Each structure stands twice: as structure tokens, then as C-alpha cells.
Amino acid sequence: ERMPTMEREFAEGDIIVSIGSYVLWVVWDVGIWGYEVTGFFATDQEAQDYYNNVCNTENLVGSNRMVGGTLAGDLIYVDKNDSKTLDYGKNTLEDHGDLINLGNSLPSLQYGFTASVNWLGFDASAFFQGTGNHYWYPAKMNMTFWGPYSYSYTTFLPRNFIDRCWSEENPDAYFPRPRPYSSTGGELKLTNSKYLQNIRYLRLKNLTVGYTLPESFTGKVGIDKVRFYFTGENLHYWSPLKANTRYVDPESAFTRVTSSNDVGDAMAYPWQKTIMFGLDITF
């Protein structure tokens, strides 16, 4: 489950600005809290031994969606406070149980730059825009990312999805043991280190390429300028998110504060790619 807002006092590193009788408290670290996952259980016996003797996860993961109990291919959650159960303590900074700060939800950097060139009638310009590291955990109902791990009846199945699911023949897969409803009511519903996504990106927002006919040619027919051009918007982007899914745009990966049940976080339109060809004639 997502970590609720923690109660905290002023801490070293915070910025406190006084404006008249008002105090503005700026906290540097806007953290995403979750649990550490170190991999998958290799065998059913290993899973049961860990569950019984090291860390009981049932109190937070639940048992309804864990048919057969904890088995090979399920996630290994780390018991950080040696309580032998997965918990979030008192849910405060002083006592947060097994929770750890996994990363920052705000971009460390936002930037943009342009480049252009003109040569012998040809012209080209490009605009790039991007962000530095920031992190996001997919919503429970985000079927675009989780596929059938969210709902068994989802009609969307990402390409090569089965090849990315754990099995005895595929122990190094990205996703755990196939279990429907894992992200909505099972082990994937807990924000964790394994499926936290770095959504930094660099996007080619605009590319324009053109060619202007020589004046020596256009002047003969009474035309001042003729330019042919191509322009494209959102043609490509680079992001670590692409390694895990190509179906979620990094700019569409965010958490709405008004979404109490994750429904809104599961629905977002990606940036549209547009291509246009044109002709400019100046008399």
C-alpha cells in the first residue's frame, strides 16, 4: 500500500522562510516510501522457510490473492527491523518499520535545449526537452504496466509478456510468479524497490527540416521565396522506463492526489506523435 503522509517535525536540511506572520516550510526531500525487495524465491521450500522464520508478509500482502501461500517465484520482502513481520511501525519518520525511502518523486532537473543549422538552402532545427531522475510506482489498476497482474480479465497483453513472467525455466524474469490481481490485492500492491520506475526522459519535442529554392530560380517567375519543409512533434524519447514498458509514457506516469482508489492513475493519454509536410510560397 502507498505510504500515508508521515507526521514529522522540522529537520536539518529543511528550508524555513518567514514572511510576516507566516512561515513557509520547504522540505527538500519529497520521498517515495516503500519496501525493499531482493528478488524471487527459487523454490517453494525456500519461500515457506522464509515466511515462517524470517518475515511473515501476510499482514500487509494478505492471503486472498496468494493462492497456495508464498511460493517459488514470489517476491522476497526484506524485514528491515527484524520484527519477523512486514510492517510500517507507527508510520512516522522515527518509527517507519520496514519502510525505506526509495527515491524522490520530483525531478532533480528539468531542462530543454535547441539546435539549428542552415547550409546552402537547407535548414534544420530541433528542440529537446527532458528531466533528471525522479521515480514512480505504477498504480494498482494500471493495466498498461501490469497487464494480467492487475485483473485477470484485462484484454491488453503487452508483447512478449509471457516471456517476462517468472517460471522455473525463466527464473531471471522481470515479473514474479503469474498471479491475477497481484497488483490490486496481492504482493505487487505494496510499493517496493524492484518495480519502482525511474521516469527521467529526454524527448525530441520538435524537428523541422526544410529546403528553400534559390532566388535565382524563383525570381524568374516572380516569386520571392519557395520553401519545402517537414516538421514532426514528439518523434522519439529516451527513458529508463522503456526497459520495463513501452506502453507507458514517462510524462503520463504520475500520481493524482485526487485519485483515492488508483483509478485515475491508471488512465492517461500519451503524447501524440504528429508529422506534417508543408510548402511556403512568398510573393
PDB file of C-alpha atoms in Angstrom:
ATOM      1  CA  GLU A   1       0.000   0.000   0.000  1.00  0.00           C
ATOM      2  CA  ARG A   2       1.183   3.513  -0.640  1.00  0.00           C
ATOM      3  CA  MET A   3       2.838   5.110   2.335  1.00  0.00           C
ATOM      4  CA  PRO A   4       0.470   7.616   4.017  1.00  0.00           C
ATOM      5  CA  THR A   5       1.792  11.091   4.797  1.00  0.00           C
ATOM      6  CA  MET A   6       4.128  10.923   7.764  1.00  0.00           C
ATOM      7  CA  GLU A   7       3.977  13.248  10.722  1.00  0.00           C
ATOM      8  CA  ARG A   8       7.284  14.990  11.265  1.00  0.00           C
ATOM      9  CA  GLU A   9       8.988  17.891  12.986  1.00  0.00           C
ATOM     10  CA  PHE A  10      11.389  20.401  11.445  1.00  0.00           C
ATOM     11  CA  ALA A  11      14.522  18.576  10.388  1.00  0.00           C
ATOM     12  CA  GLU A  12      18.038  19.521   9.407  1.00  0.00           C
ATOM     13  CA  GLY A  13      18.148  20.311   5.696  1.00  0.00           C
ATOM     14  CA  ASP A  14      14.662  21.842   5.581  1.00  0.00           C
ATOM     15  CA  ILE A  15      14.276  25.451   4.474  1.00  0.00           C
ATOM     16  CA  ILE A  16      12.176  27.678   6.719  1.00  0.00           C
ATOM     17  CA  VAL A  17      11.235  31.093   5.309  1.00  0.00           C
ATOM     18  CA  SER A  18       9.379  33.678   7.405  1.00  0.00           C
ATOM     19  CA  ILE A  19       7.126  36.158   5.591  1.00  0.00           C
ATOM     20  CA  GLY A  20       5.491  38.453   8.128  1.00  0.00           C
ATOM     21  CA  SER A  21       3.425  36.269  10.432  1.00  0.00           C
ATOM     22  CA  TYR A  22       3.513  33.369   8.002  1.00  0.00           C
ATOM     23  CA  VAL A  23       6.089  30.584   7.891  1.00  0.00           C
ATOM     24  CA  LEU A  24       6.844  28.724   4.676  1.00  0.00           C
ATOM     25  CA  TRP A  25       8.323  25.291   5.320  1.00  0.00           C
ATOM     26  CA  VAL A  26      10.056  23.772   2.323  1.00  0.00           C
ATOM     27  CA  VAL A  27      11.150  20.151   2.623  1.00  0.00           C
ATOM     28  CA  TRP A  28      13.980  19.188   0.311  1.00  0.00           C
ATOM     29  CA  ASP A  29      13.194  15.507   0.087  1.00  0.00           C
ATOM     30  CA  VAL A  30       9.809  14.516  -1.347  1.00  0.00           C
ATOM     31  CA  GLY A  31      10.322  10.823  -0.901  1.00  0.00           C
ATOM     32  CA  ILE A  32       8.555   7.695  -2.060  1.00  0.00           C
ATOM     33  CA  TRP A  33       8.403   5.218   0.791  1.00  0.00           C
ATOM     34  CA  GLY A  34       8.192   1.507   0.196  1.00  0.00           C
ATOM     35  CA  TYR A  35       9.697  -1.881   0.922  1.00  0.00           C
ATOM     36  CA  GLU A  36      12.938  -3.453  -0.231  1.00  0.00           C
ATOM     37  CA  VAL A  37      12.674  -6.492  -2.488  1.00  0.00           C
ATOM     38  CA  THR A  38      15.766  -8.545  -3.233  1.00  0.00           C
ATOM     39  CA  GLY A  39      14.406 -10.957  -5.849  1.00  0.00           C
ATOM     40  CA  PHE A  40      12.285 -14.109  -6.139  1.00  0.00           C
ATOM     41  CA  PHE A  41      12.175 -17.300  -4.127  1.00  0.00           C
ATOM     42  CA  ALA A  42      13.807 -20.141  -6.053  1.00  0.00           C
ATOM     43  CA  THR A  43      11.796 -22.983  -4.508  1.00  0.00           C
ATOM     44  CA  ASP A  44       8.585 -23.479  -2.556  1.00  0.00           C
ATOM     45  CA  GLN A  45      10.602 -24.726   0.414  1.00  0.00           C
ATOM     46  CA  GLU A  46      12.739 -21.588   0.463  1.00  0.00           C
ATOM     47  CA  ALA A  47       9.598 -19.460   0.332  1.00  0.00           C
ATOM     48  CA  GLN A  48       7.924 -21.287   3.225  1.00  0.00           C
ATOM     49  CA  ASP A  49      11.064 -21.238   5.399  1.00  0.00           C
ATOM     50  CA  TYR A  50      11.437 -17.502   4.846  1.00  0.00           C
ATOM     51  CA  TYR A  51       7.750 -16.875   5.526  1.00  0.00           C
ATOM     52  CA  ASN A  52       7.739 -18.935   8.741  1.00  0.00           C
ATOM     53  CA  ASN A  53      11.139 -17.994  10.179  1.00  0.00           C
ATOM     54  CA  VAL A  54      12.306 -14.677   8.699  1.00  0.00           C
ATOM     55  CA  CYS A  55       9.472 -12.432   7.505  1.00  0.00           C
ATOM     56  CA  ASN A  56       5.731 -13.027   7.543  1.00  0.00           C
ATOM     57  CA  THR A  57       4.225 -10.786   4.856  1.00  0.00           C
ATOM     58  CA  GLU A  58       0.595 -11.862   5.149  1.00  0.00           C
ATOM     59  CA  ASN A  59      -0.429  -8.973   7.416  1.00  0.00           C
ATOM     60  CA  LEU A  60       0.214  -6.481   4.589  1.00  0.00           C
ATOM     61  CA  VAL A  61       0.099  -8.604   1.440  1.00  0.00           C
ATOM     62  CA  GLY A  62      -2.922 -10.578   2.554  1.00  0.00           C
ATOM     63  CA  SER A  63      -3.800 -14.145   1.634  1.00  0.00           C
ATOM     64  CA  ASN A  64      -6.843 -13.788  -0.647  1.00  0.00           C
ATOM     65  CA  ARG A  65      -4.728 -13.311  -3.786  1.00  0.00           C
ATOM     66  CA  MET A  66      -1.862 -15.574  -2.674  1.00  0.00           C
ATOM     67  CA  VAL A  67      -3.447 -18.900  -3.572  1.00  0.00           C
ATOM     68  CA  GLY A  68      -1.306 -21.702  -2.197  1.00  0.00           C
ATOM     69  CA  GLY A  69       0.587 -19.311   0.075  1.00  0.00           C
ATOM     70  CA  THR A  70       4.036 -17.881  -0.570  1.00  0.00           C
ATOM     71  CA  LEU A  71       5.693 -19.970  -3.295  1.00  0.00           C
ATOM     72  CA  ALA A  72       8.638 -20.087  -5.672  1.00  0.00           C
ATOM     73  CA  GLY A  73       8.646 -17.015  -7.890  1.00  0.00           C
ATOM     74  CA  ASP A  74       7.075 -14.750  -5.273  1.00  0.00           C
ATOM     75  CA  LEU A  75       8.818 -11.602  -4.056  1.00  0.00           C
ATOM     76  CA  ILE A  76      11.356 -11.621  -1.239  1.00  0.00           C
ATOM     77  CA  TYR A  77      10.486  -8.677   1.009  1.00  0.00           C
ATOM     78  CA  VAL A  78      13.190  -7.612   3.458  1.00  0.00           C
ATOM     79  CA  ASP A  79      12.458  -7.396   7.185  1.00  0.00           C
ATOM     80  CA  LYS A  80      14.481  -4.265   7.935  1.00  0.00           C
ATOM     81  CA  ASN A  81      13.627  -4.020  11.631  1.00  0.00           C
ATOM     82  CA  ASP A  82      13.940  -7.746  12.446  1.00  0.00           C
ATOM     83  CA  SER A  83      10.363  -7.979  13.686  1.00  0.00           C
ATOM     84  CA  LYS A  84       9.766 -11.158  11.624  1.00  0.00           C
ATOM     85  CA  THR A  85       6.782  -9.494  10.008  1.00  0.00           C
ATOM     86  CA  LEU A  86       6.389  -6.883   7.293  1.00  0.00           C
ATOM     87  CA  ASP A  87       5.147  -3.655   8.852  1.00  0.00           C
ATOM     88  CA  TYR A  88       5.344   0.132   8.766  1.00  0.00           C
ATOM     89  CA  GLY A  89       5.761   0.649  12.526  1.00  0.00           C
ATOM     90  CA  LYS A  90       3.990   3.747  13.797  1.00  0.00           C
ATOM     91  CA  ASN A  91       4.095   5.263  10.338  1.00  0.00           C
ATOM     92  CA  THR A  92       6.351   8.132  11.414  1.00  0.00           C
ATOM     93  CA  LEU A  93       9.873   9.159  10.458  1.00  0.00           C
ATOM     94  CA  GLU A  94      11.059   7.983  13.858  1.00  0.00           C
ATOM     95  CA  ASP A  95       9.358   4.589  13.554  1.00  0.00           C
ATOM     96  CA  HIS A  96       8.664   3.516   9.976  1.00  0.00           C
ATOM     97  CA  GLY A  97       9.099  -0.207  10.432  1.00  0.00           C
ATOM     98  CA  ASP A  98      10.372  -1.918   7.285  1.00  0.00           C
ATOM     99  CA  LEU A  99       9.732   1.082   5.056  1.00  0.00           C
ATOM    100  CA  ILE A 100      12.653   2.827   3.367  1.00  0.00           C
ATOM    101  CA  ASN A 101      12.897   5.949   1.261  1.00  0.00           C
ATOM    102  CA  LEU A 102      13.132   4.584  -2.283  1.00  0.00           C
ATOM    103  CA  GLY A 103      13.573   7.827  -4.196  1.00  0.00           C
ATOM    104  CA  ASN A 104      12.259  11.262  -4.984  1.00  0.00           C
ATOM    105  CA  SER A 105       9.014  11.816  -6.851  1.00  0.00           C
ATOM    106  CA  LEU A 106      10.075  15.271  -8.071  1.00  0.00           C
ATOM    107  CA  PRO A 107      12.543  15.700 -10.955  1.00  0.00           C
ATOM    108  CA  SER A 108      16.085  16.500  -9.894  1.00  0.00           C
ATOM    109  CA  LEU A 109      16.398  18.602 -13.043  1.00  0.00           C
ATOM    110  CA  GLN A 110      14.185  19.991 -15.804  1.00  0.00           C
ATOM    111  CA  TYR A 111      15.822  21.202 -18.980  1.00  0.00           C
ATOM    112  CA  GLY A 112      15.426  21.958 -22.639  1.00  0.00           C
ATOM    113  CA  PHE A 113      17.708  22.951 -25.500  1.00  0.00           C
ATOM    114  CA  THR A 114      17.549  23.762 -29.177  1.00  0.00           C
ATOM    115  CA  ALA A 115      19.889  23.282 -32.129  1.00  0.00           C
ATOM    116  CA  SER A 116      19.707  24.661 -35.645  1.00  0.00           C
ATOM    117  CA  VAL A 117      21.733  24.746 -38.853  1.00  0.00           C
ATOM    118  CA  ASN A 118      21.461  26.426 -42.267  1.00  0.00           C
ATOM    119  CA  TRP A 119      23.512  25.388 -45.280  1.00  0.00           C
ATOM    120  CA  LEU A 120      23.086  26.028 -49.000  1.00  0.00           C
ATOM    121  CA  GLY A 121      19.327  26.479 -48.746  1.00  0.00           C
ATOM    122  CA  PHE A 122      18.798  23.598 -46.334  1.00  0.00           C
ATOM    123  CA  ASP A 123      17.698  24.354 -42.792  1.00  0.00           C
ATOM    124  CA  ALA A 124      17.069  22.163 -39.773  1.00  0.00           C
ATOM    125  CA  SER A 125      16.121  22.850 -36.176  1.00  0.00           C
ATOM    126  CA  ALA A 126      15.413  20.603 -33.216  1.00  0.00           C
ATOM    127  CA  PHE A 127      14.011  21.133 -29.748  1.00  0.00           C
ATOM    128  CA  PHE A 128      14.739  18.665 -26.941  1.00  0.00           C
ATOM    129  CA  GLN A 129      13.119  18.663 -23.509  1.00  0.00           C
ATOM    130  CA  GLY A 130      13.617  16.408 -20.518  1.00  0.00           C
ATOM    131  CA  THR A 131      14.012  15.805 -16.810  1.00  0.00           C
ATOM    132  CA  GLY A 132      16.545  14.301 -14.450  1.00  0.00           C
ATOM    133  CA  ASN A 133      15.968  11.336 -12.158  1.00  0.00           C
ATOM    134  CA  HIS A 134      12.590  11.004 -10.458  1.00  0.00           C
ATOM    135  CA  TYR A 135      10.599   7.959  -9.548  1.00  0.00           C
ATOM    136  CA  TRP A 136       7.108   6.485  -9.811  1.00  0.00           C
ATOM    137  CA  TYR A 137       5.422   3.294  -8.702  1.00  0.00           C
ATOM    138  CA  PRO A 138       2.702   2.087 -11.098  1.00  0.00           C
ATOM    139  CA  ALA A 139      -0.837   2.334  -9.782  1.00  0.00           C
ATOM    140  CA  LYS A 140      -2.509  -0.894  -8.724  1.00  0.00           C
ATOM    141  CA  MET A 141      -5.032  -0.651 -11.562  1.00  0.00           C
ATOM    142  CA  ASN A 142      -2.534   0.385 -14.223  1.00  0.00           C
ATOM    143  CA  MET A 143      -3.253  -2.455 -16.647  1.00  0.00           C
ATOM    144  CA  THR A 144      -0.970  -0.871 -19.230  1.00  0.00           C
ATOM    145  CA  PHE A 145       2.011  -1.636 -16.996  1.00  0.00           C
ATOM    146  CA  TRP A 146       0.871  -4.672 -15.004  1.00  0.00           C
ATOM    147  CA  GLY A 147      -1.171  -6.460 -17.649  1.00  0.00           C
ATOM    148  CA  PRO A 148      -2.988  -9.516 -16.192  1.00  0.00           C
ATOM    149  CA  TYR A 149      -1.242  -8.970 -12.838  1.00  0.00           C
ATOM    150  CA  SER A 150      -3.868  -6.276 -12.261  1.00  0.00           C
ATOM    151  CA  TYR A 151      -7.016  -8.035 -13.463  1.00  0.00           C
ATOM    152  CA  SER A 152      -7.288 -11.482 -14.957  1.00  0.00           C
ATOM    153  CA  TYR A 153      -9.884 -10.339 -17.471  1.00  0.00           C
ATOM    154  CA  THR A 154      -7.829  -7.491 -18.942  1.00  0.00           C
ATOM    155  CA  THR A 155      -7.851  -7.584 -22.724  1.00  0.00           C
ATOM    156  CA  PHE A 156      -4.466  -5.891 -23.033  1.00  0.00           C
ATOM    157  CA  LEU A 157      -1.463  -8.196 -23.104  1.00  0.00           C
ATOM    158  CA  PRO A 158       1.883  -6.484 -23.818  1.00  0.00           C
ATOM    159  CA  ARG A 159       4.053  -8.030 -26.486  1.00  0.00           C
ATOM    160  CA  ASN A 160       6.290 -10.837 -25.177  1.00  0.00           C
ATOM    161  CA  PHE A 161       4.588 -10.521 -21.783  1.00  0.00           C
ATOM    162  CA  ILE A 162       4.697 -14.254 -21.045  1.00  0.00           C
ATOM    163  CA  ASP A 163       8.440 -14.285 -21.674  1.00  0.00           C
ATOM    164  CA  ARG A 164       8.827 -11.730 -18.870  1.00  0.00           C
ATOM    165  CA  CYS A 165       6.988 -13.775 -16.241  1.00  0.00           C
ATOM    166  CA  TRP A 166       8.791 -15.975 -13.719  1.00  0.00           C
ATOM    167  CA  SER A 167       8.819 -19.710 -14.194  1.00  0.00           C
ATOM    168  CA  GLU A 168      11.198 -22.494 -13.232  1.00  0.00           C
ATOM    169  CA  GLU A 169      12.570 -22.281 -16.763  1.00  0.00           C
ATOM    170  CA  ASN A 170      12.766 -18.479 -16.606  1.00  0.00           C
ATOM    171  CA  PRO A 171      13.977 -17.616 -13.066  1.00  0.00           C
ATOM    172  CA  ASP A 172      15.541 -14.284 -14.100  1.00  0.00           C
ATOM    173  CA  ALA A 173      12.314 -12.820 -15.480  1.00  0.00           C
ATOM    174  CA  TYR A 174      11.224  -9.286 -14.663  1.00  0.00           C
ATOM    175  CA  PHE A 175       7.785 -10.094 -13.264  1.00  0.00           C
ATOM    176  CA  PRO A 176       7.077 -12.582 -10.453  1.00  0.00           C
ATOM    177  CA  ARG A 177       5.079 -15.781 -10.420  1.00  0.00           C
ATOM    178  CA  PRO A 178       1.930 -15.208 -12.533  1.00  0.00           C
ATOM    179  CA  ARG A 179      -0.941 -14.415 -10.191  1.00  0.00           C
ATOM    180  CA  PRO A 180      -4.023 -12.418 -11.227  1.00  0.00           C
ATOM    181  CA  TYR A 181      -4.877  -9.419  -9.022  1.00  0.00           C
ATOM    182  CA  SER A 182      -1.309  -9.279  -7.683  1.00  0.00           C
ATOM    183  CA  SER A 183      -1.045  -5.525  -8.206  1.00  0.00           C
ATOM    184  CA  THR A 184      -4.563  -4.777  -6.948  1.00  0.00           C
ATOM    185  CA  GLY A 185      -4.703  -7.083  -3.943  1.00  0.00           C
ATOM    186  CA  GLY A 186      -1.534  -9.179  -3.784  1.00  0.00           C
ATOM    187  CA  GLU A 187       2.209  -8.836  -3.366  1.00  0.00           C
ATOM    188  CA  LEU A 188       2.636  -6.187  -6.067  1.00  0.00           C
ATOM    189  CA  LYS A 189       0.239  -3.745  -4.404  1.00  0.00           C
ATOM    190  CA  LEU A 190       2.980  -2.757  -1.956  1.00  0.00           C
ATOM    191  CA  THR A 191       5.296  -0.052  -3.255  1.00  0.00           C
ATOM    192  CA  ASN A 192       8.681  -1.738  -3.490  1.00  0.00           C
ATOM    193  CA  SER A 193      12.206  -1.242  -4.782  1.00  0.00           C
ATOM    194  CA  LYS A 194      12.023  -3.802  -7.599  1.00  0.00           C
ATOM    195  CA  TYR A 195       9.179  -2.177  -9.523  1.00  0.00           C
ATOM    196  CA  LEU A 196       9.895   1.444  -8.711  1.00  0.00           C
ATOM    197  CA  GLN A 197      10.378   3.156 -12.076  1.00  0.00           C
ATOM    198  CA  ASN A 198      12.919   5.837 -12.932  1.00  0.00           C
ATOM    199  CA  ILE A 199      10.909   8.082 -15.262  1.00  0.00           C
ATOM    200  CA  ARG A 200      13.586  10.555 -16.304  1.00  0.00           C
ATOM    201  CA  TYR A 201      13.450  11.199 -20.019  1.00  0.00           C
ATOM    202  CA  LEU A 202      14.780  13.150 -22.959  1.00  0.00           C
ATOM    203  CA  ARG A 203      12.193  13.855 -25.648  1.00  0.00           C
ATOM    204  CA  LEU A 204      12.623  15.147 -29.174  1.00  0.00           C
ATOM    205  CA  LYS A 205       9.741  17.598 -28.971  1.00  0.00           C
ATOM    206  CA  ASN A 206      10.149  19.103 -32.413  1.00  0.00           C
ATOM    207  CA  LEU A 207      12.189  18.511 -35.539  1.00  0.00           C
ATOM    208  CA  THR A 208      11.864  20.726 -38.597  1.00  0.00           C
ATOM    209  CA  VAL A 209      13.771  20.236 -41.837  1.00  0.00           C
ATOM    210  CA  GLY A 210      13.352  22.490 -44.858  1.00  0.00           C
ATOM    211  CA  TYR A 211      14.763  23.463 -48.202  1.00  0.00           C
ATOM    212  CA  THR A 212      14.459  26.880 -49.848  1.00  0.00           C
ATOM    213  CA  LEU A 213      14.786  27.133 -53.619  1.00  0.00           C
ATOM    214  CA  PRO A 214      17.498  29.515 -54.872  1.00  0.00           C
ATOM    215  CA  GLU A 215      16.323  33.079 -55.515  1.00  0.00           C
ATOM    216  CA  SER A 216      17.927  32.900 -58.925  1.00  0.00           C
ATOM    217  CA  PHE A 217      15.293  30.340 -59.846  1.00  0.00           C
ATOM    218  CA  THR A 218      12.198  31.721 -58.054  1.00  0.00           C
ATOM    219  CA  GLY A 219      12.913  35.302 -59.132  1.00  0.00           C
ATOM    220  CA  LYS A 220      12.419  34.342 -62.781  1.00  0.00           C
ATOM    221  CA  VAL A 221       8.772  33.506 -62.122  1.00  0.00           C
ATOM    222  CA  GLY A 222       8.050  36.471 -59.841  1.00  0.00           C
ATOM    223  CA  ILE A 223       8.174  34.576 -56.547  1.00  0.00           C
ATOM    224  CA  ASP A 224      10.240  35.868 -53.637  1.00  0.00           C
ATOM    225  CA  LYS A 225      10.635  32.592 -51.769  1.00  0.00           C
ATOM    226  CA  VAL A 226       9.640  28.931 -52.032  1.00  0.00           C
ATOM    227  CA  ARG A 227      10.367  26.634 -49.090  1.00  0.00           C
ATOM    228  CA  PHE A 228       9.505  22.955 -48.720  1.00  0.00           C
ATOM    229  CA  TYR A 229       9.550  21.621 -45.175  1.00  0.00           C
ATOM    230  CA  PHE A 230       8.851  18.704 -42.876  1.00  0.00           C
ATOM    231  CA  THR A 231       8.024  19.094 -39.185  1.00  0.00           C
ATOM    232  CA  GLY A 232       7.415  16.467 -36.533  1.00  0.00           C
ATOM    233  CA  GLU A 233       6.288  16.665 -32.910  1.00  0.00           C
ATOM    234  CA  ASN A 234       7.163  14.136 -30.181  1.00  0.00           C
ATOM    235  CA  LEU A 235       9.024  11.894 -32.609  1.00  0.00           C
ATOM    236  CA  HIS A 236      11.053   9.956 -30.057  1.00  0.00           C
ATOM    237  CA  TYR A 237      12.058   9.784 -26.403  1.00  0.00           C
ATOM    238  CA  TRP A 238      14.747   8.101 -24.338  1.00  0.00           C
ATOM    239  CA  SER A 239      13.973   6.871 -20.812  1.00  0.00           C
ATOM    240  CA  PRO A 240      14.923   4.027 -18.433  1.00  0.00           C
ATOM    241  CA  LEU A 241      11.187   3.302 -18.293  1.00  0.00           C
ATOM    242  CA  LYS A 242      11.402   1.866 -21.808  1.00  0.00           C
ATOM    243  CA  ALA A 243      13.401  -1.099 -20.500  1.00  0.00           C
ATOM    244  CA  ASN A 244      10.357  -2.194 -18.469  1.00  0.00           C
ATOM    245  CA  THR A 245       7.457  -0.983 -20.602  1.00  0.00           C
ATOM    246  CA  ARG A 246       6.936   0.793 -23.895  1.00  0.00           C
ATOM    247  CA  TYR A 247       3.267   1.324 -23.218  1.00  0.00           C
ATOM    248  CA  VAL A 248       3.522   3.992 -20.504  1.00  0.00           C
ATOM    249  CA  ASP A 249       4.789   7.425 -21.469  1.00  0.00           C
ATOM    250  CA  PRO A 250       7.093   8.881 -18.767  1.00  0.00           C
ATOM    251  CA  GLU A 251       5.152  12.159 -18.878  1.00  0.00           C
ATOM    252  CA  SER A 252       1.935  10.229 -18.271  1.00  0.00           C
ATOM    253  CA  ALA A 253       3.370   8.377 -15.286  1.00  0.00           C
ATOM    254  CA  PHE A 254       2.242  10.319 -12.251  1.00  0.00           C
ATOM    255  CA  THR A 255       0.068  10.018  -9.172  1.00  0.00           C
ATOM    256  CA  ARG A 256      -3.037  12.168  -8.877  1.00  0.00           C
ATOM    257  CA  VAL A 257      -3.682  13.395  -5.355  1.00  0.00           C
ATOM    258  CA  THR A 258      -7.409  13.270  -6.139  1.00  0.00           C
ATOM    259  CA  SER A 259      -7.291   9.588  -7.035  1.00  0.00           C
ATOM    260  CA  SER A 260      -8.230   7.744  -3.853  1.00  0.00           C
ATOM    261  CA  ASN A 261      -8.521   4.316  -5.449  1.00  0.00           C
ATOM    262  CA  ASP A 262      -5.890   4.449  -8.208  1.00  0.00           C
ATOM    263  CA  VAL A 263      -8.485   4.595 -10.980  1.00  0.00           C
ATOM    264  CA  GLY A 264      -7.319   7.998 -12.206  1.00  0.00           C
ATOM    265  CA  ASP A 265      -3.671   6.945 -12.082  1.00  0.00           C
ATOM    266  CA  ALA A 266      -4.412   4.090 -14.450  1.00  0.00           C
ATOM    267  CA  MET A 267      -5.736   6.302 -17.236  1.00  0.00           C
ATOM    268  CA  ALA A 268      -3.664   8.821 -19.179  1.00  0.00           C
ATOM    269  CA  TYR A 269      -3.203   9.641 -22.826  1.00  0.00           C
ATOM    270  CA  PRO A 270       0.402   9.622 -24.065  1.00  0.00           C
ATOM    271  CA  TRP A 271       1.863  12.487 -26.027  1.00  0.00           C
ATOM    272  CA  GLN A 272       0.709  12.246 -29.620  1.00  0.00           C
ATOM    273  CA  LYS A 273       3.241  11.948 -32.428  1.00  0.00           C
ATOM    274  CA  THR A 274       2.426  14.265 -35.338  1.00  0.00           C
ATOM    275  CA  ILE A 275       4.072  14.594 -38.746  1.00  0.00           C
ATOM    276  CA  MET A 276       3.383  17.351 -41.252  1.00  0.00           C
ATOM    277  CA  PHE A 277       4.712  18.329 -44.665  1.00  0.00           C
ATOM    278  CA  GLY A 278       4.304  21.837 -45.988  1.00  0.00           C
ATOM    279  CA  LEU A 279       5.085  24.395 -48.678  1.00  0.00           C
ATOM    280  CA  ASP A 280       5.632  28.114 -48.050  1.00  0.00           C
ATOM    281  CA  ILE A 281       5.363  30.485 -51.013  1.00  0.00           C
ATOM    282  CA  THR A 282       6.079  34.178 -50.607  1.00  0.00           C
ATOM    283  CA  PHE A 283       5.245  36.615 -53.408  1.00  0.00           C
TER     284      PHE A 283
END
